Coordinates of C-alpha atoms in Angstrom, one line a residue:
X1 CA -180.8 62.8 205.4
X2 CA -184.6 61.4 205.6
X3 CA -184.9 57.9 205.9
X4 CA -188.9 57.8 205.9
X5 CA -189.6 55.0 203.7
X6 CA -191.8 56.6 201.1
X7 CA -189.6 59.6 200.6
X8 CA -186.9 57.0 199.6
X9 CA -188.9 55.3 197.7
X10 CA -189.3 58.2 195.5
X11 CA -185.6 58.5 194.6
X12 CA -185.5 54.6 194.2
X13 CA -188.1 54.5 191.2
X14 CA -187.6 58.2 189.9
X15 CA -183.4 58.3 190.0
X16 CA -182.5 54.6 189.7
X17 CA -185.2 52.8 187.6
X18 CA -183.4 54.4 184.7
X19 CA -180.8 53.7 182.2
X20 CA -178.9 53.8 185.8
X21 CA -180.2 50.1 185.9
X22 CA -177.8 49.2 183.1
X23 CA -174.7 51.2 182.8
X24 CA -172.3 48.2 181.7
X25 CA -174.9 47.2 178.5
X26 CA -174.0 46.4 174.9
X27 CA -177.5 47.4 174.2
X28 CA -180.6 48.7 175.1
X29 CA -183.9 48.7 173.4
X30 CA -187.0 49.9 174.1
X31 CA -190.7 47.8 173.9
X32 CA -193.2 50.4 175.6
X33 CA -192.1 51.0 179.0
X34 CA -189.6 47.9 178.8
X35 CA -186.2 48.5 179.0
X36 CA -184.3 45.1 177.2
X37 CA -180.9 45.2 178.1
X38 CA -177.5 42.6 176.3
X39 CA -175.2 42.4 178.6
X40 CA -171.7 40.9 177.8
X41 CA -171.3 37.0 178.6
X42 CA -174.8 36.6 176.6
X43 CA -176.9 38.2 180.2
X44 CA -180.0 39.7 179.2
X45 CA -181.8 42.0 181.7
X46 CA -185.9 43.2 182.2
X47 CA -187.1 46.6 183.6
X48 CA -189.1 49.5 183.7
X49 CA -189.7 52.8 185.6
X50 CA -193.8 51.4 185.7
X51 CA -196.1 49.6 183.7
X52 CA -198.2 52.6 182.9
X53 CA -201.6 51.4 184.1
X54 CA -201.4 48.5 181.6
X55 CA -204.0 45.7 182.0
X56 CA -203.0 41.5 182.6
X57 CA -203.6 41.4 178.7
X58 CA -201.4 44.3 177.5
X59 CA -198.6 42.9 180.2
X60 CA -198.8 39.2 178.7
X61 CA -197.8 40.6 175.4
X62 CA -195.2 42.4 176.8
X63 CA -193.9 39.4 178.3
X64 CA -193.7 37.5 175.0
X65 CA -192.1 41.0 173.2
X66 CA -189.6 40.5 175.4
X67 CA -188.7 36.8 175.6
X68 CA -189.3 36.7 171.7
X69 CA -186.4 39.8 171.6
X70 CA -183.6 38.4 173.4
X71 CA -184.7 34.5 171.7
X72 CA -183.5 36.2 168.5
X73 CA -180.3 36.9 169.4
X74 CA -178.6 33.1 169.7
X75 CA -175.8 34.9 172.1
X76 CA -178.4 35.3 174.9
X77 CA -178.0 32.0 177.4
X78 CA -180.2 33.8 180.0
X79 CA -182.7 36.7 180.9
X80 CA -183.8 38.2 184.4
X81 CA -187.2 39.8 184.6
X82 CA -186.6 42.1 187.5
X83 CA -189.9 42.7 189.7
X84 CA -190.5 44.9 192.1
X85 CA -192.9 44.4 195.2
X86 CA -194.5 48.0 195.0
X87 CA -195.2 48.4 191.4
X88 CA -198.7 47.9 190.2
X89 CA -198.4 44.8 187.3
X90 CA -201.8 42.9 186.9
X91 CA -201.1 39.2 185.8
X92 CA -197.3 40.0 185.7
X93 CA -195.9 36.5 187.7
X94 CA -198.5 34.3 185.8
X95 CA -197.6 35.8 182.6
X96 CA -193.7 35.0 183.4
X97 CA -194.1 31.6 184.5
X98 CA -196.4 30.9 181.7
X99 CA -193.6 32.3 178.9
X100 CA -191.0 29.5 180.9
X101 CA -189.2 32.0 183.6
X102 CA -188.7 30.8 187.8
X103 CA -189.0 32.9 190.4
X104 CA -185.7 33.6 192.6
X105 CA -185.0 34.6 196.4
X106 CA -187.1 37.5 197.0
X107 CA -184.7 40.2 198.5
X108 CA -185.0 43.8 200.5
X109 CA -184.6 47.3 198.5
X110 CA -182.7 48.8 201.2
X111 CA -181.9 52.4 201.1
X112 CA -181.0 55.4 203.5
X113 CA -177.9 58.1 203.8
X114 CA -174.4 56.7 203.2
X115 CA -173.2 58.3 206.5
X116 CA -175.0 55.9 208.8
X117 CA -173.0 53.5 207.2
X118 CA -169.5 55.0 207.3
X119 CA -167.9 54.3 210.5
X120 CA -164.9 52.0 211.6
X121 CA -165.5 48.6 212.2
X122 CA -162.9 46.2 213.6
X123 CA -161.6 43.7 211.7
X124 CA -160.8 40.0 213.2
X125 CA -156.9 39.4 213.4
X126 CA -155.5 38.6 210.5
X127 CA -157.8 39.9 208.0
X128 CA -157.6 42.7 205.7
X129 CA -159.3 44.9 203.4
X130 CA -158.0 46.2 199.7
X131 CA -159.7 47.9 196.7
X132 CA -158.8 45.3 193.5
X133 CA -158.4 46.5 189.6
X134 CA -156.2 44.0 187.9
X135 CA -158.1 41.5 185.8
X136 CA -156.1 38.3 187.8
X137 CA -157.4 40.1 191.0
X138 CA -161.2 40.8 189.4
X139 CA -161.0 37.2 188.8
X140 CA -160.2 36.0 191.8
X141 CA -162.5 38.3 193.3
X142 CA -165.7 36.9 191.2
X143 CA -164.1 33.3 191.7
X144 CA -164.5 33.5 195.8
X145 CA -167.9 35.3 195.6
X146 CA -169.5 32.5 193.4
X147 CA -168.0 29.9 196.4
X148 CA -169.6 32.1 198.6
X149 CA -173.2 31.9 197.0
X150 CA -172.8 28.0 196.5
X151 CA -172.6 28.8 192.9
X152 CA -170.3 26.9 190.5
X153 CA -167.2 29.0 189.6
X154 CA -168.4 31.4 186.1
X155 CA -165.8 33.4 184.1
X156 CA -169.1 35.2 182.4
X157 CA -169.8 36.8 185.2
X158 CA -166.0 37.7 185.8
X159 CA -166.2 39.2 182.3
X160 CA -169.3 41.0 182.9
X161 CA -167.5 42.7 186.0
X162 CA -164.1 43.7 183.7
X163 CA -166.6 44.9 181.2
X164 CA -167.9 47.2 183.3
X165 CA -164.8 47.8 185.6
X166 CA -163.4 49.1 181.7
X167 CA -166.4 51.2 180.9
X168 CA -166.8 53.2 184.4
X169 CA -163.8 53.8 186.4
X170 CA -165.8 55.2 189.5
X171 CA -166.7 51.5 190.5
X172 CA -165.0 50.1 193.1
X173 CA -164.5 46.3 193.6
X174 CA -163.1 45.6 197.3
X175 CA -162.0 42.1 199.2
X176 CA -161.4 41.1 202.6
X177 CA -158.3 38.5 202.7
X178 CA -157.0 36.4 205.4
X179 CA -154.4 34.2 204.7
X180 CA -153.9 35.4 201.0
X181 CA -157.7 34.0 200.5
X182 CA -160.3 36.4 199.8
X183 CA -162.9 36.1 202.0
X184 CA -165.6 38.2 201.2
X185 CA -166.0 40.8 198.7
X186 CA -168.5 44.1 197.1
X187 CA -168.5 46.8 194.7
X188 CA -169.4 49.7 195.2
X189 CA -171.4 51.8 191.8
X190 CA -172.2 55.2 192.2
X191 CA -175.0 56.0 189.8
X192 CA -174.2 59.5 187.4
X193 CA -176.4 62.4 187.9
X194 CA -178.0 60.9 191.2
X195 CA -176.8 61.7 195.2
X196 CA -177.3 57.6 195.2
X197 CA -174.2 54.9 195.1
X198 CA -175.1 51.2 195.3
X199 CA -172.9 48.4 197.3
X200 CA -173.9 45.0 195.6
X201 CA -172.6 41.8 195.6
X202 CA -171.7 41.1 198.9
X203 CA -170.5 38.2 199.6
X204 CA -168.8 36.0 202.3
X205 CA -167.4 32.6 202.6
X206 CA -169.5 30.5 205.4
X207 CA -166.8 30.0 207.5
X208 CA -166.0 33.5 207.5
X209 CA -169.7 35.1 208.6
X210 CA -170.7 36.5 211.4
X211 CA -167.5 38.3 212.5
X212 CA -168.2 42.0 211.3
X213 CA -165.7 41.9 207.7
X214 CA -169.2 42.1 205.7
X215 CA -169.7 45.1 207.7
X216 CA -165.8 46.6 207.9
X217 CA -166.7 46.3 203.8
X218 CA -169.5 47.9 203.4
X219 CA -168.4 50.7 205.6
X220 CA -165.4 51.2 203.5
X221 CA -167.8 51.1 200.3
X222 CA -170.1 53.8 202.4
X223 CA -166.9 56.0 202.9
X224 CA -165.7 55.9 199.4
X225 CA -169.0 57.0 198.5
X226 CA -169.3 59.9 200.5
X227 CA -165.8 60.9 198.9
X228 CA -167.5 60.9 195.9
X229 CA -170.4 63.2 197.0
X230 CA -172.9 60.1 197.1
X231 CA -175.3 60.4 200.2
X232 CA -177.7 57.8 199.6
X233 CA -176.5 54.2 199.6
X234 CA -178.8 51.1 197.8
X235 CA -178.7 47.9 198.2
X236 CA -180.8 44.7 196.9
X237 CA -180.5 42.6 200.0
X238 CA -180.6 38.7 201.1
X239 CA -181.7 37.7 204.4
X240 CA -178.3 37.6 205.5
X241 CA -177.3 41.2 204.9
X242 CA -180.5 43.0 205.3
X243 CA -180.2 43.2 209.2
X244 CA -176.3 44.5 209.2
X245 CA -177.8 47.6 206.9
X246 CA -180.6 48.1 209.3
X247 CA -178.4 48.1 212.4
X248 CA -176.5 51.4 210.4
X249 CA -179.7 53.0 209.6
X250 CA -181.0 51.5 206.0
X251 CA -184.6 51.1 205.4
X252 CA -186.8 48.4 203.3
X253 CA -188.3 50.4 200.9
X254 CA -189.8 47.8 198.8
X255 CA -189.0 44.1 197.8
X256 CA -187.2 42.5 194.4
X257 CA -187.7 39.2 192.9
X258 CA -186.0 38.4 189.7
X259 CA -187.6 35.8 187.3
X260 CA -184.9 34.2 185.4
X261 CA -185.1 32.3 182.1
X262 CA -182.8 30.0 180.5
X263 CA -182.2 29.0 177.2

């Protein structure tokens, strides 16, 4: 599998920045290149495959389009504008913050071939790892993973992830558990029509880091994968988990930034 960089690149923005981006929608409308995505819970969601050339005026607009779209719609609490590092979007961050939306945690596109990543890694005593599907366990699952990101506990995003758990029954949710508390967690999405699967939301309690479980999970993730004919893992990565994919042979292909606004 190559892992130059620019070659990955290439199947990032030409098999992912697609309606692969939002496969658990209610809706999805077009606005030139924009793709404005609903997602349940009252989420909306920005992207594009480019920006076609367009000039710092033409994207401005754009920018209001959009905010004025998903303003119309009284369900929508929230909206991330999601930016990539590589793309070529004149006056893009000042038109964001000028229409109300804050920059977030810039993070590592990481990509490269799902075997790198599928190997056994042992696990400290007394901690386990399981695939979850029940809605108590999803719960659960979301409940430990907003404690691990210092968030306050949301049962919208635990909706969001039974919404899509219902409407694609290839993704995989999986824990680690020690002592009958989950400890860290990920899903695992492989994208239709692509050789690519993504492993998001990893997440691990503080006290719990360090000691290889985000790794024994992603390896398990990387394994399912290749089961299902997926060669090519991806991965939007924090600080944290960007050097445990590099260690198994995942590369930074570009950066992310999402610009969230709020109602």
């Amino acid at each position: 599998m190559d892992t130059d960089p620019a070659a990955l690149l290439r199947v990032y923005d030409d098999q992912l920045r697609t309606d692969a981006e939002t496969p658990g929608a209610v809706s999805v409308e077009r606005r030139g290149p924009l793709r404005l995505a609903t997602f349940p819970g009252g989420r909306g969601f920005v992207s594009y495959r480019d920006l076609g050339g367009a000039d710092a005026a033409t994207v401005r607009a754009w920018v209001g389009e959009a905010l004025e779209h998903f303003r119309a719609d009284p369900a929508v609490v929230d909206v991330e504008w999601k930016t990539r590092g590589h793309d070529v979007a004149p006056g893009l961050h000042e038109a964001l913050l000028a229409h109300g939306f804050v920059p977030g945690e810039v993070e590592s596109v990481m990509m490269g071939p799902a075997a790198g990543l599928a190997v056994e890694v042992p696990l400290p005593d007394g901690v386990t790892l399981r695939r979850v599907t029940g809605e108590a366990e999803v719960r659960r699952m979301s409940a430990a993973a907003d404690e691990a990101f210092g968030d306050p506990v949301s049962t919208r995003r635990a909706d969001d992830l039974l919404f899509r758990l219902a409407r694609d029954p290839d993704m995989e949710l999986w824990v680690a558990e020690a002592d009958g508390l989950v400890v860290s967690s990920g899903r695992l999405e492989p994208v239709p029509g692509t050789e690519v699967a993504g492993v998001w939301g990893g997440a691990t309690l503080p006290a719990y880091r360090g000691r290889g479980i985000y790794r024994a999970l992603t390896a398990v993730r990387a394994r399912s994968a290749l089961r299902l004919g997926k060669t090519v893992l991806h991965s939007d990565s924090t600080e944290y988990s960007r050097p445990i994919l590099e260690r198994s042979g995942l590369v930074r292909v570009t950066t992310t930034t999402p610009y969230e606004w709020t109602r």
